[in-house]
């Protein structure tokens, strides 16, 4: 059926409807001329509307859609051309620029023709400005490559500690130059395997560390720290004691070329691209990035990287020691049970058995730990007991959910939760007990023996 036939049919139906309405109304009342005119106008609008739609609105919408499609195509083509131009130009610029820097350095280090002090100053300026320009070009090249999806990400399982140590030793000279104390707490406690692109993660961490040094105060501190998150991610934090970031800049932190006002002081060199590139790289590696800052006190920039798929194992290490043999041995057993239950070859029944053993052991461990705390006069006993109670309740809830649903993702959630709290609990809460035990060793031993007798 053609469009015109449809229109004529609609018009005919509307005519018939109008006739019937008029007939119906005139049966009950004498229609005034105004009412008849109003009905006529209404019908005229109704009859003409399909024609208006087909003859005016439809062609207009089609023309606008075509225009939008054309504009989108032009924009996409322009974007592709821009990316190609940037990549090409960056390469063309880098080659001569490297030559400028290289020859300026040759001038300075040629013992046969020593330079005058003024000439040394000039060549220093050439080298300094050349390097800055090179940094901008490299940043643009990185950004263009990421946006054009030309960055190859090669994911593998890596040893996080080796990476941390490499990053720290690379950044040590820059930190020393500004008398900044650079510490690595990230290697303490646990040694997880991460699933990531090691070269790109290193680039991201180096960028965060160099910002933490650059935007710090002379004599400040930069700390690399890490912790397990509850959801299969590992958070690596770079903490500084710099000037922090004003709240008004929070939304612009990861925007390209935005230096958040520091450009006006001209005191700290930079391009405003580093964090943009870092964020894009981290997200390409299925990671997450964020920051917290306090003006005048410092900032913490963090990245969260997925743990290796099959390698969510915790490793005991002396840094986890609380200083009481019974408690340390409990923690070792808990880690072993956790690793055992994470073994992908276990059957459903075996997972249930180990999980029950793990939860029972946790409850026994809490009792022992509370007895030790009471015996050595630990002041935060009540609060610590509350934490134990909450942890046990949440773990039991997840375990029940698992036994009801038998969904593998619930057991994964439970294990991620247990891994995260176990390490956090040992490192942050249990370690505080160690200090109170000295001088109370006999009372602690007695309390532990009592528990064994009543068990
Ligand atoms: P660049 O350092 O080259 O300017 P970045 O993209 O790495 O570029 O950082 C963008 C801006 O964010 C910086 O110019 C600075 O103002 C701010 N910034 C980044 N890291 C920190 C930090 N650790 N402390 C304070 N400000 C920071």
CSV table of C-alpha atoms and ligand atoms in Angstrom, one decimal:
chain,number,residue,atom,x,y,z
A,1,UNK,CA,0.0,0.0,0.0
A,2,UNK,CA,1.5,3.4,-1.0
A,3,UNK,CA,1.9,6.3,1.4
A,4,UNK,CA,-0.8,8.3,-0.5
A,5,UNK,CA,-3.4,5.5,-0.2
A,6,UNK,CA,-2.7,5.3,3.6
A,7,UNK,CA,-3.2,9.0,3.9
A,8,UNK,CA,-6.4,9.0,2.0
A,9,UNK,CA,-7.7,6.1,4.1
A,10,UNK,CA,-6.9,8.0,7.3
A,11,UNK,CA,-8.6,11.1,6.0
A,12,UNK,CA,-11.7,9.1,5.1
A,13,UNK,CA,-11.8,7.4,8.5
A,14,UNK,CA,-11.6,10.9,10.2
A,15,UNK,CA,-14.4,12.2,7.9
A,16,UNK,CA,-16.6,9.3,8.9
A,17,UNK,CA,-15.8,9.7,12.6
A,18,UNK,CA,-16.6,13.4,12.4
A,19,UNK,CA,-19.9,12.7,10.6
A,20,UNK,CA,-20.8,10.2,13.4
A,21,UNK,CA,-19.9,12.6,16.2
A,22,UNK,CA,-22.0,15.4,14.6
A,23,UNK,CA,-24.9,13.0,14.1
A,24,UNK,CA,-24.7,11.7,17.7
A,25,UNK,CA,-24.5,15.2,19.2
A,26,UNK,CA,-27.3,16.6,17.0
A,27,UNK,CA,-29.6,13.9,18.3
A,28,UNK,CA,-29.3,15.1,21.9
A,29,UNK,CA,-29.1,18.8,21.4
A,30,UNK,CA,-29.3,21.6,18.9
A,31,UNK,CA,-25.6,22.4,18.2
A,32,UNK,CA,-24.7,26.1,18.3
A,33,UNK,CA,-22.8,27.4,15.3
A,34,UNK,CA,-19.7,27.9,17.6
A,35,UNK,CA,-19.7,24.2,18.6
A,36,UNK,CA,-20.1,23.1,15.0
A,37,UNK,CA,-17.2,25.4,14.0
A,38,UNK,CA,-15.0,24.1,16.8
A,39,UNK,CA,-15.7,20.5,15.8
A,40,UNK,CA,-14.9,21.4,12.1
A,41,UNK,CA,-11.6,23.0,13.1
A,42,UNK,CA,-10.7,20.0,15.2
A,43,UNK,CA,-11.4,17.7,12.4
A,44,UNK,CA,-9.5,19.9,9.9
A,45,UNK,CA,-6.4,19.6,12.2
A,46,UNK,CA,-6.9,15.9,12.5
A,47,UNK,CA,-7.3,15.4,8.8
A,48,UNK,CA,-4.3,17.6,7.9
A,49,UNK,CA,-1.9,16.3,10.5
A,50,UNK,CA,-1.0,13.1,8.6
A,51,UNK,CA,-0.4,15.2,5.5
A,52,UNK,CA,1.7,17.6,7.5
A,53,UNK,CA,3.6,14.7,9.0
A,54,UNK,CA,4.3,13.0,5.6
A,55,UNK,CA,4.9,16.2,3.5
A,56,UNK,CA,6.7,18.4,6.0
A,57,UNK,CA,8.0,16.7,9.2
A,58,UNK,CA,9.2,13.4,7.7
A,59,UNK,CA,11.3,14.9,5.0
A,60,UNK,CA,12.7,17.4,7.5
A,61,UNK,CA,13.6,14.6,10.0
A,62,UNK,CA,15.2,12.6,7.2
A,63,UNK,CA,17.2,15.6,6.0
A,64,UNK,CA,18.4,16.4,9.5
A,65,UNK,CA,19.4,12.7,10.2
A,66,UNK,CA,21.4,12.7,6.9
A,67,UNK,CA,23.1,15.9,8.0
A,68,UNK,CA,23.9,14.5,11.4
A,69,UNK,CA,25.3,11.3,9.8
A,70,UNK,CA,27.4,13.3,7.5
A,71,UNK,CA,28.7,15.5,10.3
A,72,UNK,CA,29.6,12.4,12.4
A,73,UNK,CA,31.4,10.8,9.5
A,74,UNK,CA,33.4,14.1,8.9
A,75,UNK,CA,34.2,14.3,12.6
A,76,UNK,CA,35.4,10.6,12.7
A,77,UNK,CA,37.5,11.2,9.6
A,78,UNK,CA,39.0,14.4,11.1
A,79,UNK,CA,39.7,12.5,14.3
A,80,UNK,CA,41.5,9.7,12.4
A,81,UNK,CA,43.4,12.3,10.4
A,82,UNK,CA,44.3,14.1,13.7
A,83,UNK,CA,45.6,10.9,15.3
A,84,UNK,CA,47.6,10.0,12.2
A,85,UNK,CA,49.0,13.6,11.9
A,86,UNK,CA,49.9,13.6,15.6
A,87,UNK,CA,51.7,10.3,15.5
A,88,UNK,CA,53.5,11.3,12.3
A,89,UNK,CA,54.4,14.8,13.5
A,90,UNK,CA,55.6,13.6,16.9
A,91,UNK,CA,58.0,11.2,15.1
A,92,UNK,CA,59.2,13.9,12.7
A,93,UNK,CA,59.7,16.3,15.6
A,94,UNK,CA,61.5,13.8,17.9
A,95,UNK,CA,64.2,12.9,15.5
A,96,UNK,CA,65.6,16.5,14.9
A,97,UNK,CA,65.0,17.4,18.6
A,98,UNK,CA,67.1,14.4,19.8
A,99,UNK,CA,69.8,15.7,17.4
A,100,UNK,CA,69.6,19.2,18.9
A,101,UNK,CA,69.9,17.9,22.5
A,102,UNK,CA,72.6,15.4,21.5
A,103,UNK,CA,74.8,18.1,19.7
A,104,UNK,CA,74.3,20.5,22.6
A,105,UNK,CA,75.6,17.8,25.0
A,106,UNK,CA,78.5,17.1,22.6
A,107,UNK,CA,79.4,20.8,22.7
A,108,UNK,CA,79.6,20.7,26.5
A,109,UNK,CA,81.6,17.5,26.8
A,110,UNK,CA,84.3,18.2,24.1
A,111,UNK,CA,87.5,18.5,26.1
A,112,UNK,CA,89.4,19.7,22.9
A,113,UNK,CA,87.3,22.8,22.7
A,114,UNK,CA,86.1,23.9,26.1
A,115,UNK,CA,83.2,26.4,26.3
A,116,UNK,CA,83.2,29.7,28.1
A,117,UNK,CA,80.9,30.0,31.2
A,118,UNK,CA,78.3,31.9,29.1
A,119,UNK,CA,78.3,29.3,26.4
A,120,UNK,CA,77.8,26.6,29.0
A,121,UNK,CA,74.8,28.5,30.2
A,122,UNK,CA,73.4,28.8,26.7
A,123,UNK,CA,73.9,25.1,26.0
A,124,UNK,CA,72.3,24.2,29.3
A,125,UNK,CA,69.3,26.2,28.2
A,126,UNK,CA,69.2,24.4,24.9
A,127,UNK,CA,69.4,21.0,26.6
A,128,UNK,CA,66.8,21.9,29.3
A,129,UNK,CA,64.3,23.3,26.8
A,130,UNK,CA,64.9,20.5,24.3
A,131,UNK,CA,64.2,17.9,27.0
A,132,UNK,CA,61.0,19.7,28.1
A,133,UNK,CA,59.8,19.8,24.5
A,134,UNK,CA,60.7,16.2,24.1
A,135,UNK,CA,58.6,15.3,27.1
A,136,UNK,CA,55.6,17.2,25.7
A,137,UNK,CA,56.0,15.4,22.3
A,138,UNK,CA,56.4,12.0,24.0
A,139,UNK,CA,53.2,12.7,26.0
A,140,UNK,CA,51.3,13.7,22.9
A,141,UNK,CA,52.6,10.6,21.1
A,142,UNK,CA,51.4,8.4,23.9
A,143,UNK,CA,48.0,10.1,24.1
A,144,UNK,CA,47.5,9.9,20.3
A,145,UNK,CA,48.5,6.3,20.3
A,146,UNK,CA,46.1,5.4,23.1
A,147,UNK,CA,43.2,7.3,21.6
A,148,UNK,CA,43.8,5.8,18.2
A,149,UNK,CA,43.8,2.4,19.9
A,150,UNK,CA,47.3,1.7,18.8
A,151,UNK,CA,48.7,0.8,22.2
A,152,UNK,CA,49.4,-2.9,22.5
A,153,UNK,CA,48.6,-4.2,26.0
A,154,UNK,CA,50.2,-7.5,26.8
A,155,UNK,CA,48.7,-9.1,29.9
A,156,UNK,CA,50.6,-11.6,31.9
A,157,UNK,CA,50.9,-12.7,35.6
A,158,UNK,CA,53.7,-10.8,37.3
A,159,UNK,CA,55.4,-10.7,40.6
A,160,UNK,CA,54.4,-7.4,42.2
A,161,UNK,CA,57.3,-7.2,44.6
A,162,UNK,CA,59.9,-7.2,41.8
A,163,UNK,CA,58.1,-4.4,40.1
A,164,UNK,CA,57.9,-2.3,43.3
A,165,UNK,CA,61.6,-2.7,43.9
A,166,UNK,CA,62.4,-1.7,40.4
A,167,UNK,CA,60.2,1.4,40.5
A,168,UNK,CA,61.7,2.5,43.9
A,169,UNK,CA,65.3,2.1,42.7
A,170,UNK,CA,64.5,4.0,39.5
A,171,UNK,CA,63.0,6.9,41.5
A,172,UNK,CA,65.6,7.0,44.3
A,173,UNK,CA,68.0,9.6,42.5
A,174,UNK,CA,65.1,12.0,41.9
A,175,UNK,CA,63.9,11.7,45.5
A,176,UNK,CA,67.5,12.2,46.9
A,177,UNK,CA,67.9,15.3,44.7
A,178,UNK,CA,64.9,16.8,46.6
A,179,UNK,CA,65.9,15.3,50.0
A,180,UNK,CA,62.7,13.3,50.0
A,181,UNK,CA,62.4,10.1,52.1
A,182,UNK,CA,61.3,7.3,49.7
A,183,UNK,CA,59.9,4.2,51.4
A,184,UNK,CA,58.5,1.0,50.1
A,185,UNK,CA,55.9,-0.5,52.4
A,186,UNK,CA,54.2,-2.2,49.4
A,187,UNK,CA,56.5,-5.2,49.6
A,188,UNK,CA,55.7,-5.9,53.2
A,189,UNK,CA,53.4,-8.7,54.2
A,190,UNK,CA,52.3,-10.2,51.0
A,191,UNK,CA,53.5,-11.0,47.6
A,192,UNK,CA,50.7,-11.2,45.2
A,193,UNK,CA,50.7,-12.1,41.5
A,194,UNK,CA,49.1,-9.5,39.4
A,195,UNK,CA,47.5,-9.9,36.0
A,196,UNK,CA,48.7,-6.9,34.0
A,197,UNK,CA,51.1,-5.4,31.4
A,198,UNK,CA,54.3,-5.0,33.4
A,199,UNK,CA,55.8,-2.3,31.1
A,200,UNK,CA,52.6,-0.2,31.2
A,201,UNK,CA,52.1,-0.7,35.0
A,202,UNK,CA,55.7,0.4,35.6
A,203,UNK,CA,55.1,3.5,33.4
A,204,UNK,CA,52.0,4.3,35.5
A,205,UNK,CA,53.7,3.9,38.8
A,206,UNK,CA,56.8,5.8,37.7
A,207,UNK,CA,54.5,8.6,36.7
A,208,UNK,CA,52.7,8.7,40.0
A,209,UNK,CA,56.0,8.4,42.0
A,210,UNK,CA,57.6,11.2,40.0
A,211,UNK,CA,54.6,13.5,40.6
A,212,UNK,CA,54.7,12.7,44.3
A,213,UNK,CA,58.3,13.8,44.3
A,214,UNK,CA,57.9,16.8,42.0
A,215,UNK,CA,54.9,18.2,43.8
A,216,UNK,CA,56.3,17.5,47.3
A,217,UNK,CA,58.1,19.8,49.7
A,218,UNK,CA,61.9,19.6,49.9
A,219,UNK,CA,62.6,17.1,52.7
A,220,UNK,CA,59.1,15.5,52.5
A,221,UNK,CA,58.2,11.9,52.2
A,222,UNK,CA,56.9,9.6,49.5
A,223,UNK,CA,55.6,6.1,50.4
A,224,UNK,CA,54.7,3.2,48.1
A,225,UNK,CA,52.0,1.1,49.9
A,226,UNK,CA,49.8,-1.7,48.8
A,227,UNK,CA,46.8,-3.7,50.1
A,228,UNK,CA,44.4,-6.4,48.9
A,229,UNK,CA,40.9,-5.1,48.1
A,230,UNK,CA,38.0,-7.4,48.8
A,231,UNK,CA,37.1,-7.9,45.2
A,232,UNK,CA,40.1,-9.6,43.6
A,233,UNK,CA,42.0,-6.3,43.0
A,234,UNK,CA,45.2,-5.2,44.5
A,235,UNK,CA,45.6,-1.5,45.4
A,236,UNK,CA,49.0,0.2,45.0
A,237,UNK,CA,49.1,3.6,46.6
A,238,UNK,CA,51.6,6.4,46.2
A,239,UNK,CA,51.4,8.7,49.3
A,240,UNK,CA,53.1,12.1,49.4
A,241,UNK,CA,53.4,14.9,51.9
A,242,UNK,CA,53.2,17.7,49.3
A,243,UNK,CA,50.8,20.6,49.1
A,244,UNK,CA,47.8,18.5,48.1
A,245,UNK,CA,45.2,19.5,45.6
A,246,UNK,CA,42.5,22.1,46.0
A,247,UNK,CA,38.9,20.7,45.8
A,248,UNK,CA,38.0,23.0,42.9
A,249,UNK,CA,40.5,21.0,40.7
A,250,UNK,CA,39.3,17.5,41.6
A,251,UNK,CA,37.2,17.2,38.4
A,252,UNK,CA,40.2,18.2,36.2
A,253,UNK,CA,42.9,16.0,37.6
A,254,UNK,CA,42.8,13.5,34.7
A,255,UNK,CA,42.1,16.1,32.0
A,256,UNK,CA,44.8,16.5,29.4
A,257,UNK,CA,47.0,19.6,29.5
A,258,UNK,CA,45.4,20.8,32.7
A,259,UNK,CA,48.2,21.6,35.2
A,260,UNK,CA,45.7,22.7,37.9
A,261,UNK,CA,47.2,26.2,38.2
A,262,UNK,CA,50.9,25.2,38.8
A,263,UNK,CA,51.8,26.5,35.3
A,264,UNK,CA,51.3,30.1,36.5
A,265,UNK,CA,54.1,29.6,39.1
A,266,UNK,CA,56.5,28.2,36.4
A,267,UNK,CA,58.4,26.6,39.3
A,268,UNK,CA,57.6,22.9,38.5
A,269,UNK,CA,58.2,21.6,35.0
A,270,UNK,CA,55.4,19.5,33.5
A,271,UNK,CA,53.1,19.0,30.6
A,272,UNK,CA,49.8,18.1,32.1
A,273,UNK,CA,49.6,14.9,30.1
A,274,UNK,CA,51.1,12.4,32.6
A,275,UNK,CA,47.9,11.6,34.6
A,276,UNK,CA,45.7,11.5,31.5
A,277,UNK,CA,48.0,8.9,29.9
A,278,UNK,CA,48.3,7.0,33.2
A,279,UNK,CA,44.5,6.8,33.6
A,280,UNK,CA,44.0,5.6,30.1
A,281,UNK,CA,46.7,3.0,30.4
A,282,UNK,CA,45.4,1.7,33.7
A,283,UNK,CA,41.9,1.4,32.4
A,284,UNK,CA,43.2,-0.4,29.3
A,285,UNK,CA,44.7,-3.0,31.7
A,286,UNK,CA,41.3,-3.5,33.3
A,287,UNK,CA,42.5,-1.5,36.3
A,288,UNK,CA,41.1,1.4,38.3
A,289,UNK,CA,42.7,4.7,39.3
A,290,UNK,CA,41.8,7.4,41.9
A,291,UNK,CA,43.2,9.8,44.4
A,292,UNK,CA,42.5,11.4,47.8
A,293,UNK,CA,44.1,14.7,48.8
A,294,UNK,CA,44.1,17.1,51.6
A,295,UNK,CA,45.3,20.6,50.9
A,296,UNK,CA,48.4,21.4,52.8
A,297,UNK,CA,48.9,17.8,53.9
A,298,UNK,CA,49.5,15.7,50.8
A,299,UNK,CA,47.9,13.4,48.3
A,300,UNK,CA,47.5,9.7,47.7
A,301,UNK,CA,47.2,8.5,44.1
A,302,UNK,CA,46.3,4.8,43.8
A,303,UNK,CA,45.8,2.2,41.1
A,304,UNK,CA,44.0,-1.1,41.5
A,305,UNK,CA,45.1,-4.0,39.4
A,306,UNK,CA,43.4,-7.4,39.1
A,307,UNK,CA,45.1,-10.2,40.9
A,308,UNK,CA,46.3,-13.1,38.7
A,309,UNK,CA,43.3,-15.4,37.9
A,310,UNK,CA,44.5,-18.7,39.4
A,311,UNK,CA,47.0,-17.1,41.7
A,312,UNK,CA,45.1,-15.6,44.5
A,313,UNK,CA,47.3,-17.2,47.0
A,314,UNK,CA,48.5,-15.4,50.2
A,315,UNK,CA,52.1,-16.0,51.3
A,316,UNK,CA,53.2,-16.0,54.9
A,317,UNK,CA,56.1,-13.7,55.6
A,318,UNK,CA,57.8,-12.5,58.8
A,319,UNK,CA,56.3,-9.0,58.4
A,320,UNK,CA,53.0,-10.6,59.3
A,321,UNK,CA,54.3,-11.8,62.7
A,322,UNK,CA,52.4,-10.4,65.7
A,323,UNK,CA,55.0,-11.5,68.2
A,324,UNK,CA,52.9,-14.3,70.0
A,325,UNK,CA,53.7,-17.7,68.7
A,326,UNK,CA,50.2,-19.1,69.2
A,327,UNK,CA,48.6,-16.2,67.3
A,328,UNK,CA,51.2,-16.3,64.5
A,329,UNK,CA,50.7,-20.1,64.1
A,330,UNK,CA,46.9,-19.5,64.0
A,331,UNK,CA,47.4,-16.9,61.2
A,332,UNK,CA,49.6,-19.3,59.3
A,333,UNK,CA,47.0,-22.0,59.5
A,334,UNK,CA,44.2,-19.6,58.4
A,335,UNK,CA,46.3,-18.5,55.4
A,336,UNK,CA,47.0,-22.2,54.5
A,337,UNK,CA,43.2,-23.0,54.7
A,338,UNK,CA,42.4,-19.9,52.6
A,339,UNK,CA,44.9,-21.0,50.0
A,340,UNK,CA,43.6,-24.5,50.1
A,341,UNK,CA,40.0,-23.5,49.6
A,342,UNK,CA,41.0,-21.3,46.6
A,343,UNK,CA,42.5,-24.3,44.8
A,344,UNK,CA,40.5,-24.6,41.6
A,345,UNK,CA,40.8,-28.4,41.4
A,346,UNK,CA,38.7,-28.9,44.6
A,347,UNK,CA,35.3,-30.5,44.2
A,348,UNK,CA,32.2,-28.9,45.6
A,349,UNK,CA,32.2,-31.1,48.6
A,350,UNK,CA,35.8,-30.5,49.3
A,351,UNK,CA,35.3,-26.7,49.1
A,352,UNK,CA,32.4,-27.1,51.6
A,353,UNK,CA,34.6,-29.1,54.0
A,354,UNK,CA,37.6,-26.8,53.9
A,355,UNK,CA,35.3,-23.8,54.2
A,356,UNK,CA,33.7,-25.2,57.3
A,357,UNK,CA,37.1,-26.0,58.8
A,358,UNK,CA,38.3,-22.4,57.9
A,359,UNK,CA,35.2,-20.8,59.6
A,360,UNK,CA,35.5,-23.0,62.7
A,361,UNK,CA,39.2,-22.3,63.0
A,362,UNK,CA,38.5,-18.6,62.6
A,363,UNK,CA,36.1,-18.7,65.6
A,364,UNK,CA,38.6,-20.6,67.7
A,365,UNK,CA,41.3,-18.2,66.7
A,366,UNK,CA,39.2,-15.2,67.8
A,367,UNK,CA,38.7,-16.9,71.2
A,368,UNK,CA,42.5,-17.4,71.6
A,369,UNK,CA,43.2,-13.9,70.5
A,370,UNK,CA,40.7,-12.3,72.8
A,371,UNK,CA,42.1,-14.3,75.8
A,372,UNK,CA,45.6,-13.0,74.9
A,373,UNK,CA,44.3,-9.5,74.7
A,374,UNK,CA,42.5,-9.8,78.1
A,375,UNK,CA,45.6,-11.3,79.7
A,376,UNK,CA,48.0,-8.5,78.6
A,377,UNK,CA,45.6,-5.7,79.4
A,378,UNK,CA,45.0,-4.6,75.8
A,379,UNK,CA,42.9,-1.4,76.1
A,380,UNK,CA,40.9,-1.8,72.8
A,381,UNK,CA,39.6,-5.3,73.7
A,382,UNK,CA,35.9,-4.4,73.5
A,383,UNK,CA,36.3,-2.8,70.1
A,384,UNK,CA,38.5,-5.6,68.8
A,385,UNK,CA,35.9,-8.1,69.9
A,386,UNK,CA,33.2,-6.2,68.0
A,387,UNK,CA,35.4,-6.4,64.8
A,388,UNK,CA,35.8,-10.2,65.4
A,389,UNK,CA,32.0,-10.5,65.8
A,390,UNK,CA,31.3,-8.5,62.6
A,391,UNK,CA,33.9,-10.4,60.5
A,392,UNK,CA,32.6,-13.8,61.7
A,393,UNK,CA,29.0,-12.7,61.0
A,394,UNK,CA,29.8,-11.5,57.4
A,395,UNK,CA,31.8,-14.6,56.6
A,396,UNK,CA,29.1,-16.9,58.0
A,397,UNK,CA,26.5,-15.1,55.9
A,398,UNK,CA,28.5,-15.4,52.7
A,399,UNK,CA,29.2,-19.1,53.5
A,400,UNK,CA,25.4,-19.7,54.0
A,401,UNK,CA,24.6,-17.9,50.8
A,402,UNK,CA,27.1,-20.1,49.0
A,403,UNK,CA,25.8,-23.4,50.4
A,404,UNK,CA,22.3,-22.3,49.3
A,405,UNK,CA,23.1,-21.0,45.9
A,406,UNK,CA,26.3,-23.0,45.1
A,407,UNK,CA,27.2,-20.3,42.7
A,408,UNK,CA,31.0,-20.1,42.2
A,409,UNK,CA,31.0,-16.3,42.2
A,410,UNK,CA,29.6,-16.3,45.8
A,411,UNK,CA,32.6,-18.5,47.0
A,412,UNK,CA,34.9,-16.2,45.1
A,413,UNK,CA,33.3,-13.2,46.9
A,414,UNK,CA,33.7,-15.0,50.2
A,415,UNK,CA,37.4,-15.8,49.6
A,416,UNK,CA,38.2,-12.3,48.4
A,417,UNK,CA,36.5,-11.0,51.6
A,418,UNK,CA,38.5,-13.4,53.8
A,419,UNK,CA,41.8,-12.7,52.1
A,420,UNK,CA,41.3,-8.9,52.4
A,421,UNK,CA,40.3,-8.9,56.0
A,422,UNK,CA,42.8,-11.5,57.1
A,423,UNK,CA,45.8,-9.4,55.9
A,424,UNK,CA,44.3,-6.1,56.9
A,425,UNK,CA,43.3,-7.6,60.3
A,426,UNK,CA,46.8,-9.0,60.9
A,427,UNK,CA,48.7,-5.9,59.6
A,428,UNK,CA,46.5,-3.2,61.2
A,429,UNK,CA,44.6,-4.6,64.2
A,430,UNK,CA,46.6,-7.6,65.5
A,431,UNK,CA,49.9,-6.0,65.2
A,432,UNK,CA,48.8,-3.4,67.8
A,433,UNK,CA,48.5,-6.2,70.4
A,434,UNK,CA,52.2,-7.0,70.1
A,435,UNK,CA,53.2,-3.9,72.0
A,436,UNK,CA,51.1,-4.9,75.1
A,437,UNK,CA,52.4,-8.4,75.4
A,438,UNK,CA,56.0,-7.5,76.5
A,439,UNK,CA,56.2,-8.1,80.2
A,440,UNK,CA,52.9,-10.1,80.3
A,441,UNK,CA,54.2,-13.3,78.7
A,442,UNK,CA,53.4,-15.5,81.7
A,443,UNK,CA,49.8,-14.3,81.9
A,444,UNK,CA,49.4,-14.8,78.1
A,445,UNK,CA,50.7,-18.4,78.3
A,446,UNK,CA,48.4,-19.1,81.2
A,447,UNK,CA,45.3,-17.7,79.3
A,448,UNK,CA,46.1,-19.8,76.3
A,449,UNK,CA,46.5,-23.0,78.4
A,450,UNK,CA,43.2,-22.4,80.1
A,451,UNK,CA,41.5,-22.1,76.7
A,452,UNK,CA,43.1,-25.4,75.6
A,453,UNK,CA,41.9,-27.1,78.7
A,454,UNK,CA,38.3,-25.9,78.2
A,455,UNK,CA,38.3,-26.7,74.5
B,1,LIG,P1,52.4,17.3,34.9
B,1,LIG,O1,53.0,16.8,36.2
B,1,LIG,O2,53.2,17.1,33.7
B,1,LIG,O3,51.9,18.7,35.0
B,1,LIG,P2,50.2,15.4,35.3
B,1,LIG,O4,49.1,15.0,34.3
B,1,LIG,O5,51.1,14.3,35.8
B,1,LIG,O6,51.1,16.5,34.5
B,1,LIG,O7,49.6,16.1,36.5
B,1,LIG,C1,48.5,17.1,36.3
B,1,LIG,C2,48.5,18.1,37.4
B,1,LIG,O8,48.0,17.5,38.6
B,1,LIG,C3,49.9,18.6,37.8
B,1,LIG,O9,50.2,19.7,36.9
B,1,LIG,C4,49.7,19.0,39.2
B,1,LIG,O10,49.1,20.3,39.3
B,1,LIG,C5,48.7,18.0,39.7
B,1,LIG,N1,49.3,16.9,40.5
B,1,LIG,C6,49.6,15.7,40.0
B,1,LIG,N2,50.1,14.9,40.9
B,1,LIG,C7,50.1,15.6,42.1
B,1,LIG,C8,50.5,15.4,43.4
B,1,LIG,N3,51.0,14.2,43.8
B,1,LIG,N4,50.4,16.4,44.3
B,1,LIG,C9,49.8,17.6,44.0
B,1,LIG,N5,49.4,17.9,42.7
B,1,LIG,C10,49.6,16.9,41.8
